[in-house]
Short mmCIF file of N, CA and C in Angstrom, two decimals:
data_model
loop_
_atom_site.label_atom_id
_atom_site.label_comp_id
_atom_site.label_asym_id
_atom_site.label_seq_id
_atom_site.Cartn_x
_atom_site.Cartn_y
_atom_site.Cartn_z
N UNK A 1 0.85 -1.18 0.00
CA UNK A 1 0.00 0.00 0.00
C UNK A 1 0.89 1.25 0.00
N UNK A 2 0.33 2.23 -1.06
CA UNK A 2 1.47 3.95 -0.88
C UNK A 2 1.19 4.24 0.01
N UNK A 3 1.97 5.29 0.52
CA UNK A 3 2.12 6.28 1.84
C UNK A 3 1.01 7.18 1.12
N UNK A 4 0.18 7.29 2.52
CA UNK A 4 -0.73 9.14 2.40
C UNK A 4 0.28 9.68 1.95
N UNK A 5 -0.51 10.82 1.38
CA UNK A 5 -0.49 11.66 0.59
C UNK A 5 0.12 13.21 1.89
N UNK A 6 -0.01 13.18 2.79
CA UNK A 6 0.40 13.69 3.93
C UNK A 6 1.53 13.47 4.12
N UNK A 7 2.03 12.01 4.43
CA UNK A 7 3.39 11.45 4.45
C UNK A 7 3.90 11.83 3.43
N UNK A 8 3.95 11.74 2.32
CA UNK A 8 4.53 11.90 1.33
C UNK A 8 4.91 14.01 0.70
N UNK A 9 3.94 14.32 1.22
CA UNK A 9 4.41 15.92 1.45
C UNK A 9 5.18 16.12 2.92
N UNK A 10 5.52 16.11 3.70
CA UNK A 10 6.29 15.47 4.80
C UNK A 10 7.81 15.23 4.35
N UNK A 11 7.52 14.13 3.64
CA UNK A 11 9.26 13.41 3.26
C UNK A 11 9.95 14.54 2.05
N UNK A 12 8.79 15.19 1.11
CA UNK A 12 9.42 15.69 0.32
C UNK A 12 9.76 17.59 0.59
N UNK A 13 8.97 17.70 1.55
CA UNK A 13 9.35 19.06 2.46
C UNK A 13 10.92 18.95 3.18
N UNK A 14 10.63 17.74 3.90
CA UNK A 14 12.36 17.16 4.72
C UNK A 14 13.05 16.83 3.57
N UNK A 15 12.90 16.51 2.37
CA UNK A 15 14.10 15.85 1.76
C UNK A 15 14.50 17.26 0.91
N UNK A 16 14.48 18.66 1.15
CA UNK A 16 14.16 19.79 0.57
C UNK A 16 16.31 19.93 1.30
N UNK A 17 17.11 20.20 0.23
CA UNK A 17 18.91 20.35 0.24
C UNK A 17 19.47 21.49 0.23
N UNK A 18 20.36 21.60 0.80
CA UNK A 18 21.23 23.41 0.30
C UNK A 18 21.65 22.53 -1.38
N UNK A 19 22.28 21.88 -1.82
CA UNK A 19 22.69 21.59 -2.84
C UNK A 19 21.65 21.29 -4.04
N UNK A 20 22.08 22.25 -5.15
CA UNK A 20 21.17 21.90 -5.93
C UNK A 20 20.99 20.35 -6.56
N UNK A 21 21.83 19.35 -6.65
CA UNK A 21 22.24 18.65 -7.14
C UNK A 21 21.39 17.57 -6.64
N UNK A 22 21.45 17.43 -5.23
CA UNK A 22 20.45 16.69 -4.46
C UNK A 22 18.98 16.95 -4.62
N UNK A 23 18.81 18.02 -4.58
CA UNK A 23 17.64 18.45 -4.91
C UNK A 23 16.79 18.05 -6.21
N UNK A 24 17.75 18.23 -7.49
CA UNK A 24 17.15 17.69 -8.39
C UNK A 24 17.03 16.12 -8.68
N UNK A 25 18.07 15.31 -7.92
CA UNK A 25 18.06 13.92 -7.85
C UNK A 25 17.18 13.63 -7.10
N UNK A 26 16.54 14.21 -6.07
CA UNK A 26 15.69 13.82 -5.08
C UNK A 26 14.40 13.72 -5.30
N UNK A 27 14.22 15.07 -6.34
CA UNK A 27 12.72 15.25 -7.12
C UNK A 27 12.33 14.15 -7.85
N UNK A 28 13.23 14.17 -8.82
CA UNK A 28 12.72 13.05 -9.69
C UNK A 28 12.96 11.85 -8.93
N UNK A 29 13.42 11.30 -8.26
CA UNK A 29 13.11 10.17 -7.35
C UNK A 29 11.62 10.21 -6.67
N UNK A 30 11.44 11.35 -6.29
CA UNK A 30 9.53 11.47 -6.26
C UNK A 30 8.65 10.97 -7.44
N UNK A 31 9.28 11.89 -8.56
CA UNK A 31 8.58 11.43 -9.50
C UNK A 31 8.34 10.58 -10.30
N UNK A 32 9.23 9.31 -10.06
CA UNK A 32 9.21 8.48 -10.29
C UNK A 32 8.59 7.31 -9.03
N UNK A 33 8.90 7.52 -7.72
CA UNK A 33 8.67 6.15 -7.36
C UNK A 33 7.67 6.66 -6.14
N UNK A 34 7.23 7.79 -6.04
CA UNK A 34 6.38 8.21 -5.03
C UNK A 34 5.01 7.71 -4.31
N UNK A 35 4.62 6.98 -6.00
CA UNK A 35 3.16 5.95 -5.58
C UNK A 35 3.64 4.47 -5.18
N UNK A 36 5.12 4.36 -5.14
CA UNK A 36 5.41 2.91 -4.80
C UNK A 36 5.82 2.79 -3.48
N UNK A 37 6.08 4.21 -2.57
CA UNK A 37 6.94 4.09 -1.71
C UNK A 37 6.03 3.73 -0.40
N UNK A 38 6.41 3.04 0.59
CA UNK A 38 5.53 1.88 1.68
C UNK A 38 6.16 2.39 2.94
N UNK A 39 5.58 2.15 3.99
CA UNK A 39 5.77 2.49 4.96
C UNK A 39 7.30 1.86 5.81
N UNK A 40 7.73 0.67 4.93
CA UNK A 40 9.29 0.45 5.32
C UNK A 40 10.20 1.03 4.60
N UNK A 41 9.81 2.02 3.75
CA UNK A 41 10.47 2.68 3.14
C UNK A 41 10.88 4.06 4.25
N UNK A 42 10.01 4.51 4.99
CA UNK A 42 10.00 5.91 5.97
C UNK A 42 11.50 5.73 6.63
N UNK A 43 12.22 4.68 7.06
CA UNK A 43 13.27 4.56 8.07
C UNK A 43 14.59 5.06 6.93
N UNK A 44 14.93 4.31 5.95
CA UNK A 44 15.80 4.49 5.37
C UNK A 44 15.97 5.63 4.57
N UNK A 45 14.99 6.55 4.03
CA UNK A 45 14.65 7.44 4.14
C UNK A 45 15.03 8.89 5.18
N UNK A 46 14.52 8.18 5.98
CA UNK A 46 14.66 9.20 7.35
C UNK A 46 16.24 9.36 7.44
N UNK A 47 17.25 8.21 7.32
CA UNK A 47 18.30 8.02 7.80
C UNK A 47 19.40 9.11 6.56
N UNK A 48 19.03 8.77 5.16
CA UNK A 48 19.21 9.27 4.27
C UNK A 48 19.28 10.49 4.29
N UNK A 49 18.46 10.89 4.44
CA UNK A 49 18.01 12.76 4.49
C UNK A 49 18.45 13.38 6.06
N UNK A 50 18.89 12.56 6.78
CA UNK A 50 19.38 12.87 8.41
C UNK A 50 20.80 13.23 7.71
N UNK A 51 21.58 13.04 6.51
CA UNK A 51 22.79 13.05 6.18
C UNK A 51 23.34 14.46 5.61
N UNK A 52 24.64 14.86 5.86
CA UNK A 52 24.78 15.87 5.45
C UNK A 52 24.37 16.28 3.69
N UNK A 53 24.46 17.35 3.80
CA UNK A 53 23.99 17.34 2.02
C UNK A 53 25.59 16.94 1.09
N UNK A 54 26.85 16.58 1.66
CA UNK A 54 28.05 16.36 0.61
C UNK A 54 27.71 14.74 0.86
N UNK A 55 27.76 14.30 1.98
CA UNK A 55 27.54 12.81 2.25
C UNK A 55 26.61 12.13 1.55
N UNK A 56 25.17 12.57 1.36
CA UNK A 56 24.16 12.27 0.65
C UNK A 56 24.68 12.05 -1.23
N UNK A 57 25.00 13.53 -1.56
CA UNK A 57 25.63 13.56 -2.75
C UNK A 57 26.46 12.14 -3.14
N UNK A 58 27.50 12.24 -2.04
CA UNK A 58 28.49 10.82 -2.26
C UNK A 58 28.10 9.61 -2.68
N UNK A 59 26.76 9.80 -2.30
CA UNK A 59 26.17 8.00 -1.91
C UNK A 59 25.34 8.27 -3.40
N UNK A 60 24.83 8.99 -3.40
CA UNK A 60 24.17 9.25 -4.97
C UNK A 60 25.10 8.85 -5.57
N UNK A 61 26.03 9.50 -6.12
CA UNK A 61 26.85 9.71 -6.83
C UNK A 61 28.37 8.56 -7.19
N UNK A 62 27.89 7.74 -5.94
CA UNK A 62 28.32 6.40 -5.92
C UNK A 62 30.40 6.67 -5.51
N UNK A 63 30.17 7.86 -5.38
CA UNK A 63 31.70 7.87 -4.78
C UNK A 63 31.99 7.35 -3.39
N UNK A 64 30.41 7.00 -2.65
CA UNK A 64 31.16 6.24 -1.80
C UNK A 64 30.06 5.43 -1.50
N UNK A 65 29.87 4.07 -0.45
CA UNK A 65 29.64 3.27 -0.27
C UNK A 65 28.99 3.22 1.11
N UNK A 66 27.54 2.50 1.64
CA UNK A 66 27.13 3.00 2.46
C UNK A 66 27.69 2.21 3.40
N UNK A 67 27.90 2.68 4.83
CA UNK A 67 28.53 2.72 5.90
C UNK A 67 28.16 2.19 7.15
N UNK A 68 28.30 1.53 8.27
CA UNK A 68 27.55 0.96 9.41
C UNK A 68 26.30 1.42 9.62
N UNK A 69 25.68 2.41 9.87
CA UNK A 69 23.78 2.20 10.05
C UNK A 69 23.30 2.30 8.58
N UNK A 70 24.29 3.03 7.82
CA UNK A 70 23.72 3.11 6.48
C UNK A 70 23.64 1.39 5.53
N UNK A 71 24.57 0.46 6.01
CA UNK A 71 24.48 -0.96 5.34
C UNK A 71 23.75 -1.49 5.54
N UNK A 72 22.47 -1.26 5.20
CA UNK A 72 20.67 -2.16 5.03
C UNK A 72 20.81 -2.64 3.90
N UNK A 73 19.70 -3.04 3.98
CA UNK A 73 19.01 -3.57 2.84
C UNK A 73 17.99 -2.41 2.23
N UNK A 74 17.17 -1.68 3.01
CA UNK A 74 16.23 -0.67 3.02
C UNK A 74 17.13 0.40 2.28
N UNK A 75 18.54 0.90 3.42
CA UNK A 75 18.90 2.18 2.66
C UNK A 75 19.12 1.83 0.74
N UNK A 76 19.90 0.94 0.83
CA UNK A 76 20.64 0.20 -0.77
C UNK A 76 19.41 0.24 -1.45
N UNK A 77 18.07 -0.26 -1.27
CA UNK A 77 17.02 -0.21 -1.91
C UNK A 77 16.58 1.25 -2.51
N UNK A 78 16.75 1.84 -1.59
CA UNK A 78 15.90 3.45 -1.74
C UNK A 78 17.14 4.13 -2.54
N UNK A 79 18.51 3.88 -2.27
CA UNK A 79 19.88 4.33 -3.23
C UNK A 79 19.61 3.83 -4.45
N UNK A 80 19.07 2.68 -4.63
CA UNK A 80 19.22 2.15 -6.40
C UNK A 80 18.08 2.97 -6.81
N UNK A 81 17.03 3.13 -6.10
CA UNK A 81 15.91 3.94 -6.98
C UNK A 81 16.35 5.98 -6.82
N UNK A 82 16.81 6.25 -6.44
CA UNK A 82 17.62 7.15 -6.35
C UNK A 82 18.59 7.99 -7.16
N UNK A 83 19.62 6.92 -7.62
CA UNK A 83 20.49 7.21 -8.35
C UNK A 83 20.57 7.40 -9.86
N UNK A 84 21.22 8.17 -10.19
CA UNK A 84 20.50 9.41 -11.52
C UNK A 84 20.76 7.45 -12.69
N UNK A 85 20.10 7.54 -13.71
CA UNK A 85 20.30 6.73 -14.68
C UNK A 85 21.27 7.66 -15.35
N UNK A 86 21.98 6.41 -15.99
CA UNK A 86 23.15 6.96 -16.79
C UNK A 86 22.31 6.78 -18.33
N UNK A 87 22.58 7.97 -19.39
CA UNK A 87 22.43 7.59 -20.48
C UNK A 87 23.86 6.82 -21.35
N UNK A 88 23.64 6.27 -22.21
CA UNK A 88 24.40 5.24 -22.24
C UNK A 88 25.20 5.45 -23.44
#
């Protein structure tokens, strides 16, 4: 089942970056997976956006690799839907 529509203005108010970069990766991660996202999605999430805005970038951006609370299964899930597609 999706998250209300409440929740989901919520996550995308908090997931709001000083960096533009995040910001625009973050959007379209709404706009793409926003009607899929479930209520075990809220933690990794939460943990994600608890991150500084260069740290966040990193993990996007795959320069670095997620780290002791960050090594879920949840965060890695919400990172693959996340991360910009490469055109090829």
């Amino acid at each position: 089942m999706a998250l209300p529509s409440e929740t989901l203005s919520l996550l995308r108010w908090r997931a709001r970056r000083g960096l533009l970069e995040n910001d625009l990766i973050i959007e379209r991660f709404f706009e793409r997976f926003a009607d899929q996202l479930q209520d075990s999605d809220l933690e990794p999430l939460t943990v994600l956006f608890d991150l500084s805005d260069n740290d966040l970038l990193d993990l996007l951006l795959s320069r670095k690799k997620p780290e002791g609370d960050l090594e879920n299964e949840g965060v890695h899930r919400i990172l693959a839907m996340m991360k910009p597609v490469r055109a090829e």
